[in-house]
């Protein structure tokens, strides 16, 4: 999979993809993230990419022309499955969206900044709008990093233990059960006995019961999804 991220603050996106699982995905050739500096597509002496809003009001708006130039260039090189705009008023990111996107080959992500982007970009160039939560970030970069991370870790072969993405919280509308590691007894704080029993079926049953209990306590809304 290839993800192209268009931003006017590319430095914000250098670190997230240079470490750990995302770096391993790149090293293994399973995912490639390419960050594009929108300013390289800007016009005039200062490579302008934004301008005042028609009708007045505070805040700058990203212009359609540099965005169109960048997206058109990318599209002339390969076909894209989605052009995603990260925005607080987009569709709320849930695990099922990441699951679907992890099956795609090529995705463009556009990060907004300032007051947002010219509405014609959203109407004509974007195929999907995604929000990572009901709060406003200074720009779409951190949201794009979150979205890309949630997608890339699902690509087969990216995680060492292929089953581990399937047992993540939310994959079956349940949060994850508690986990423990050595020592089994830390100053009298003991690990539940079943986990050290070696009895695989009992362990699976315990994990499922704990996941249901936790979900009831912490995210009862997820169980409602199941009933619908
Ligand atoms: N840009 C600013 N806030 C955002 C959010 N919550 N989700 C996605 N993109 C954003």
Short mmCIF file of C-alpha atoms and ligand atoms in Angstrom, two decimals:
data_model
loop_
_atom_site.label_atom_id
_atom_site.label_comp_id
_atom_site.label_asym_id
_atom_site.label_seq_id
_atom_site.Cartn_x
_atom_site.Cartn_y
_atom_site.Cartn_z
CA UNK A 1 0.00 0.00 0.00
CA UNK A 2 1.07 3.53 -0.72
CA UNK A 3 -0.17 6.58 1.22
CA UNK A 4 0.57 10.07 -0.08
CA UNK A 5 0.04 12.82 2.48
CA UNK A 6 -0.32 16.41 1.29
CA UNK A 7 0.49 19.05 3.90
CA UNK A 8 1.92 22.53 4.29
CA UNK A 9 3.75 21.42 7.46
CA UNK A 10 5.65 18.30 6.29
CA UNK A 11 7.99 18.40 9.30
CA UNK A 12 5.07 17.38 11.51
CA UNK A 13 4.98 14.05 9.68
CA UNK A 14 8.62 12.99 9.58
CA UNK A 15 8.80 11.25 12.95
CA UNK A 16 5.61 9.12 13.12
CA UNK A 17 6.62 6.96 10.17
CA UNK A 18 10.30 6.56 11.09
CA UNK A 19 9.85 4.27 14.08
CA UNK A 20 8.61 0.96 15.31
CA UNK A 21 5.81 -0.83 13.46
CA UNK A 22 5.36 1.79 10.74
CA UNK A 23 9.06 1.84 9.94
CA UNK A 24 9.10 -1.97 9.86
CA UNK A 25 6.18 -1.90 7.41
CA UNK A 26 8.19 0.38 5.12
CA UNK A 27 11.38 -1.67 5.52
CA UNK A 28 9.48 -4.83 4.59
CA UNK A 29 8.05 -3.07 1.52
CA UNK A 30 4.47 -3.52 2.76
CA UNK A 31 3.64 0.17 3.08
CA UNK A 32 5.10 3.35 1.72
CA UNK A 33 4.23 6.79 3.09
CA UNK A 34 5.22 9.78 0.96
CA UNK A 35 4.81 13.27 2.38
CA UNK A 36 4.31 16.15 -0.08
CA UNK A 37 4.94 19.78 0.79
CA UNK A 38 1.99 21.75 -0.58
CA UNK A 39 4.20 24.85 -0.75
CA UNK A 40 6.06 23.29 -3.66
CA UNK A 41 2.83 23.67 -5.61
CA UNK A 42 2.16 27.25 -4.46
CA UNK A 43 2.26 30.28 -6.72
CA UNK A 44 4.20 33.56 -6.67
CA UNK A 45 7.43 34.60 -5.02
CA UNK A 46 6.35 33.22 -1.64
CA UNK A 47 4.82 29.98 -2.94
CA UNK A 48 1.46 31.03 -1.56
CA UNK A 49 -0.94 28.24 -0.73
CA UNK A 50 -3.56 30.18 1.23
CA UNK A 51 -5.59 33.37 0.98
CA UNK A 52 -8.27 35.37 2.80
CA UNK A 53 -11.81 34.03 2.84
CA UNK A 54 -14.23 35.63 0.39
CA UNK A 55 -16.85 37.52 2.37
CA UNK A 56 -14.39 38.31 5.15
CA UNK A 57 -13.78 36.72 8.51
CA UNK A 58 -10.66 35.71 10.39
CA UNK A 59 -8.35 32.95 9.21
CA UNK A 60 -6.75 31.89 5.98
CA UNK A 61 -8.15 29.30 3.58
CA UNK A 62 -6.04 26.83 1.58
CA UNK A 63 -6.46 27.56 -2.14
CA UNK A 64 -7.72 25.02 -4.66
CA UNK A 65 -4.98 25.53 -7.25
CA UNK A 66 -1.93 24.13 -5.42
CA UNK A 67 -4.02 21.27 -4.03
CA UNK A 68 -5.39 20.44 -7.48
CA UNK A 69 -1.87 20.58 -8.99
CA UNK A 70 -0.48 18.20 -6.38
CA UNK A 71 -3.39 15.74 -6.58
CA UNK A 72 -3.38 15.83 -10.42
CA UNK A 73 0.34 15.10 -10.51
CA UNK A 74 -0.11 12.11 -8.18
CA UNK A 75 -3.10 10.85 -10.17
CA UNK A 76 -1.09 11.05 -13.40
CA UNK A 77 1.41 8.63 -11.85
CA UNK A 78 -0.97 5.95 -10.48
CA UNK A 79 -4.61 5.26 -9.71
CA UNK A 80 -5.90 6.18 -6.27
CA UNK A 81 -8.67 4.38 -4.39
CA UNK A 82 -9.48 7.30 -2.11
CA UNK A 83 -8.61 10.97 -1.65
CA UNK A 84 -9.26 11.62 2.03
CA UNK A 85 -9.60 15.02 3.67
CA UNK A 86 -8.95 15.07 7.42
CA UNK A 87 -11.47 17.37 9.04
CA UNK A 88 -13.28 17.64 12.40
CA UNK A 89 -16.62 17.53 10.55
CA UNK A 90 -15.78 14.34 8.63
CA UNK A 91 -17.04 10.83 9.37
CA UNK A 92 -15.88 9.74 12.81
CA UNK A 93 -12.99 7.26 12.52
CA UNK A 94 -13.91 3.79 13.76
CA UNK A 95 -12.09 0.47 13.44
CA UNK A 96 -14.30 -0.66 10.55
CA UNK A 97 -13.17 2.33 8.43
CA UNK A 98 -9.50 1.45 9.04
CA UNK A 99 -10.24 -2.19 8.22
CA UNK A 100 -11.76 -1.19 4.87
CA UNK A 101 -8.98 1.24 4.01
CA UNK A 102 -6.29 -1.35 4.81
CA UNK A 103 -7.50 -3.31 1.75
CA UNK A 104 -6.78 -0.43 -0.67
CA UNK A 105 -3.66 0.02 -2.78
CA UNK A 106 -3.18 3.77 -3.00
CA UNK A 107 -4.60 6.52 -0.82
CA UNK A 108 -4.10 10.29 -0.78
CA UNK A 109 -4.61 12.16 2.50
CA UNK A 110 -5.01 15.92 2.46
CA UNK A 111 -4.33 17.85 5.65
CA UNK A 112 -6.21 21.09 6.22
CA UNK A 113 -4.76 24.03 8.08
CA UNK A 114 -5.82 27.49 9.18
CA UNK A 115 -9.53 27.93 8.47
CA UNK A 116 -9.70 24.86 6.22
CA UNK A 117 -9.71 24.39 2.47
CA UNK A 118 -11.68 26.04 -0.31
CA UNK A 119 -15.02 24.21 -0.39
CA UNK A 120 -14.54 23.34 -4.09
CA UNK A 121 -11.69 21.04 -3.06
CA UNK A 122 -14.08 19.11 -0.83
CA UNK A 123 -16.79 19.02 -3.46
CA UNK A 124 -14.68 17.96 -6.44
CA UNK A 125 -11.36 16.46 -5.40
CA UNK A 126 -12.10 14.57 -2.20
CA UNK A 127 -13.76 11.15 -2.02
CA UNK A 128 -13.95 10.73 1.77
CA UNK A 129 -13.76 13.02 4.80
CA UNK A 130 -12.59 11.65 8.13
CA UNK A 131 -12.46 13.08 11.66
CA UNK A 132 -10.44 11.37 14.39
CA UNK A 133 -12.63 12.76 17.17
CA UNK A 134 -14.90 15.53 18.36
CA UNK A 135 -12.19 18.06 19.08
CA UNK A 136 -10.33 20.51 16.89
CA UNK A 137 -6.62 20.07 16.13
CA UNK A 138 -4.43 22.82 14.67
CA UNK A 139 -4.30 20.94 11.40
CA UNK A 140 -4.96 17.58 9.81
CA UNK A 141 -1.36 16.28 10.12
CA UNK A 142 -1.70 14.50 13.45
CA UNK A 143 -5.05 13.13 12.33
CA UNK A 144 -3.45 11.81 9.11
CA UNK A 145 -0.71 10.14 11.17
CA UNK A 146 -3.35 8.50 13.40
CA UNK A 147 -5.35 7.32 10.40
CA UNK A 148 -2.28 6.01 8.54
CA UNK A 149 -1.07 4.16 11.65
CA UNK A 150 -4.44 2.53 12.21
CA UNK A 151 -4.49 1.36 8.57
CA UNK A 152 -0.88 0.24 8.10
CA UNK A 153 -0.78 -2.00 11.18
CA UNK A 154 -3.66 -4.01 9.68
CA UNK A 155 -1.80 -4.91 6.48
CA UNK A 156 -0.96 -8.64 6.59
CA UNK A 157 2.67 -9.18 7.52
CA UNK A 158 3.13 -5.81 9.24
CA UNK A 159 2.57 -7.17 12.75
CA UNK A 160 4.79 -10.08 13.71
CA UNK A 161 1.97 -12.12 15.18
CA UNK A 162 -0.64 -12.00 12.43
CA UNK A 163 -3.47 -12.73 14.80
CA UNK A 164 -2.72 -9.82 17.07
CA UNK A 165 -4.56 -7.20 14.99
CA UNK A 166 -7.63 -9.43 15.08
CA UNK A 167 -7.62 -9.48 18.87
CA UNK A 168 -7.34 -5.70 19.16
CA UNK A 169 -9.92 -3.72 21.05
CA UNK A 170 -12.90 -2.79 18.81
CA UNK A 171 -12.31 -5.53 16.22
CA UNK A 172 -15.36 -7.40 17.51
CA UNK A 173 -17.01 -4.45 19.29
CA UNK A 174 -15.32 -5.46 22.54
CA UNK A 175 -12.42 -3.74 24.29
CA UNK A 176 -9.35 -5.87 25.06
CA UNK A 177 -9.12 -7.99 28.22
CA UNK A 178 -6.39 -7.17 30.79
CA UNK A 179 -2.88 -8.53 30.12
CA UNK A 180 -0.08 -9.43 32.52
CA UNK A 181 3.59 -10.36 32.27
CA UNK A 182 6.29 -11.60 34.63
CA UNK A 183 6.61 -11.72 37.58
CA UNK A 184 3.47 -13.73 38.40
CA UNK A 185 3.66 -12.39 41.95
CA UNK A 186 4.89 -8.83 42.47
CA UNK A 187 5.11 -8.09 46.19
CA UNK A 188 1.88 -10.01 46.74
CA UNK A 189 0.11 -8.56 43.64
CA UNK A 190 -0.80 -11.77 41.84
CA UNK A 191 -1.65 -12.54 38.23
CA UNK A 192 -5.04 -14.32 37.83
CA UNK A 193 -4.31 -18.00 38.30
CA UNK A 194 -6.03 -19.13 35.11
CA UNK A 195 -3.40 -17.33 33.01
CA UNK A 196 -0.58 -19.44 34.43
CA UNK A 197 -2.61 -22.68 34.36
CA UNK A 198 -1.57 -23.59 30.81
CA UNK A 199 -5.21 -24.52 30.09
CA UNK A 200 -5.76 -22.86 26.69
CA UNK A 201 -9.57 -23.22 26.53
CA UNK A 202 -10.03 -21.83 30.03
CA UNK A 203 -7.71 -18.92 29.23
CA UNK A 204 -9.70 -18.06 26.08
CA UNK A 205 -12.96 -18.23 28.06
CA UNK A 206 -11.53 -16.01 30.81
CA UNK A 207 -10.29 -13.46 28.25
CA UNK A 208 -13.67 -13.33 26.55
CA UNK A 209 -15.51 -12.87 29.87
CA UNK A 210 -13.09 -10.12 30.91
CA UNK A 211 -13.52 -8.38 27.55
CA UNK A 212 -17.31 -8.42 27.93
CA UNK A 213 -17.09 -7.22 31.56
CA UNK A 214 -14.74 -4.36 30.62
CA UNK A 215 -16.86 -3.36 27.67
CA UNK A 216 -19.97 -3.24 29.91
CA UNK A 217 -18.11 -1.10 32.44
CA UNK A 218 -16.24 1.22 30.10
CA UNK A 219 -17.91 1.25 26.70
CA UNK A 220 -21.52 0.03 27.04
CA UNK A 221 -22.25 1.88 23.77
CA UNK A 222 -20.27 -0.81 21.91
CA UNK A 223 -22.57 -3.53 23.20
CA UNK A 224 -25.56 -1.54 21.97
CA UNK A 225 -23.99 -1.64 18.48
CA UNK A 226 -24.06 -5.43 18.73
CA UNK A 227 -27.76 -5.55 19.61
CA UNK A 228 -28.75 -3.37 16.62
N1 LIG B 1 -8.31 18.62 11.68
C1 LIG B 1 -8.53 19.37 12.79
N2 LIG B 1 -9.17 18.68 13.71
C2 LIG B 1 -9.36 17.41 13.23
C3 LIG B 1 -9.97 16.24 13.72
N3 LIG B 1 -10.54 16.19 14.92
N4 LIG B 1 -9.99 15.16 12.92
C4 LIG B 1 -9.44 15.21 11.69
N5 LIG B 1 -8.86 16.29 11.17
C5 LIG B 1 -8.81 17.39 11.93
#
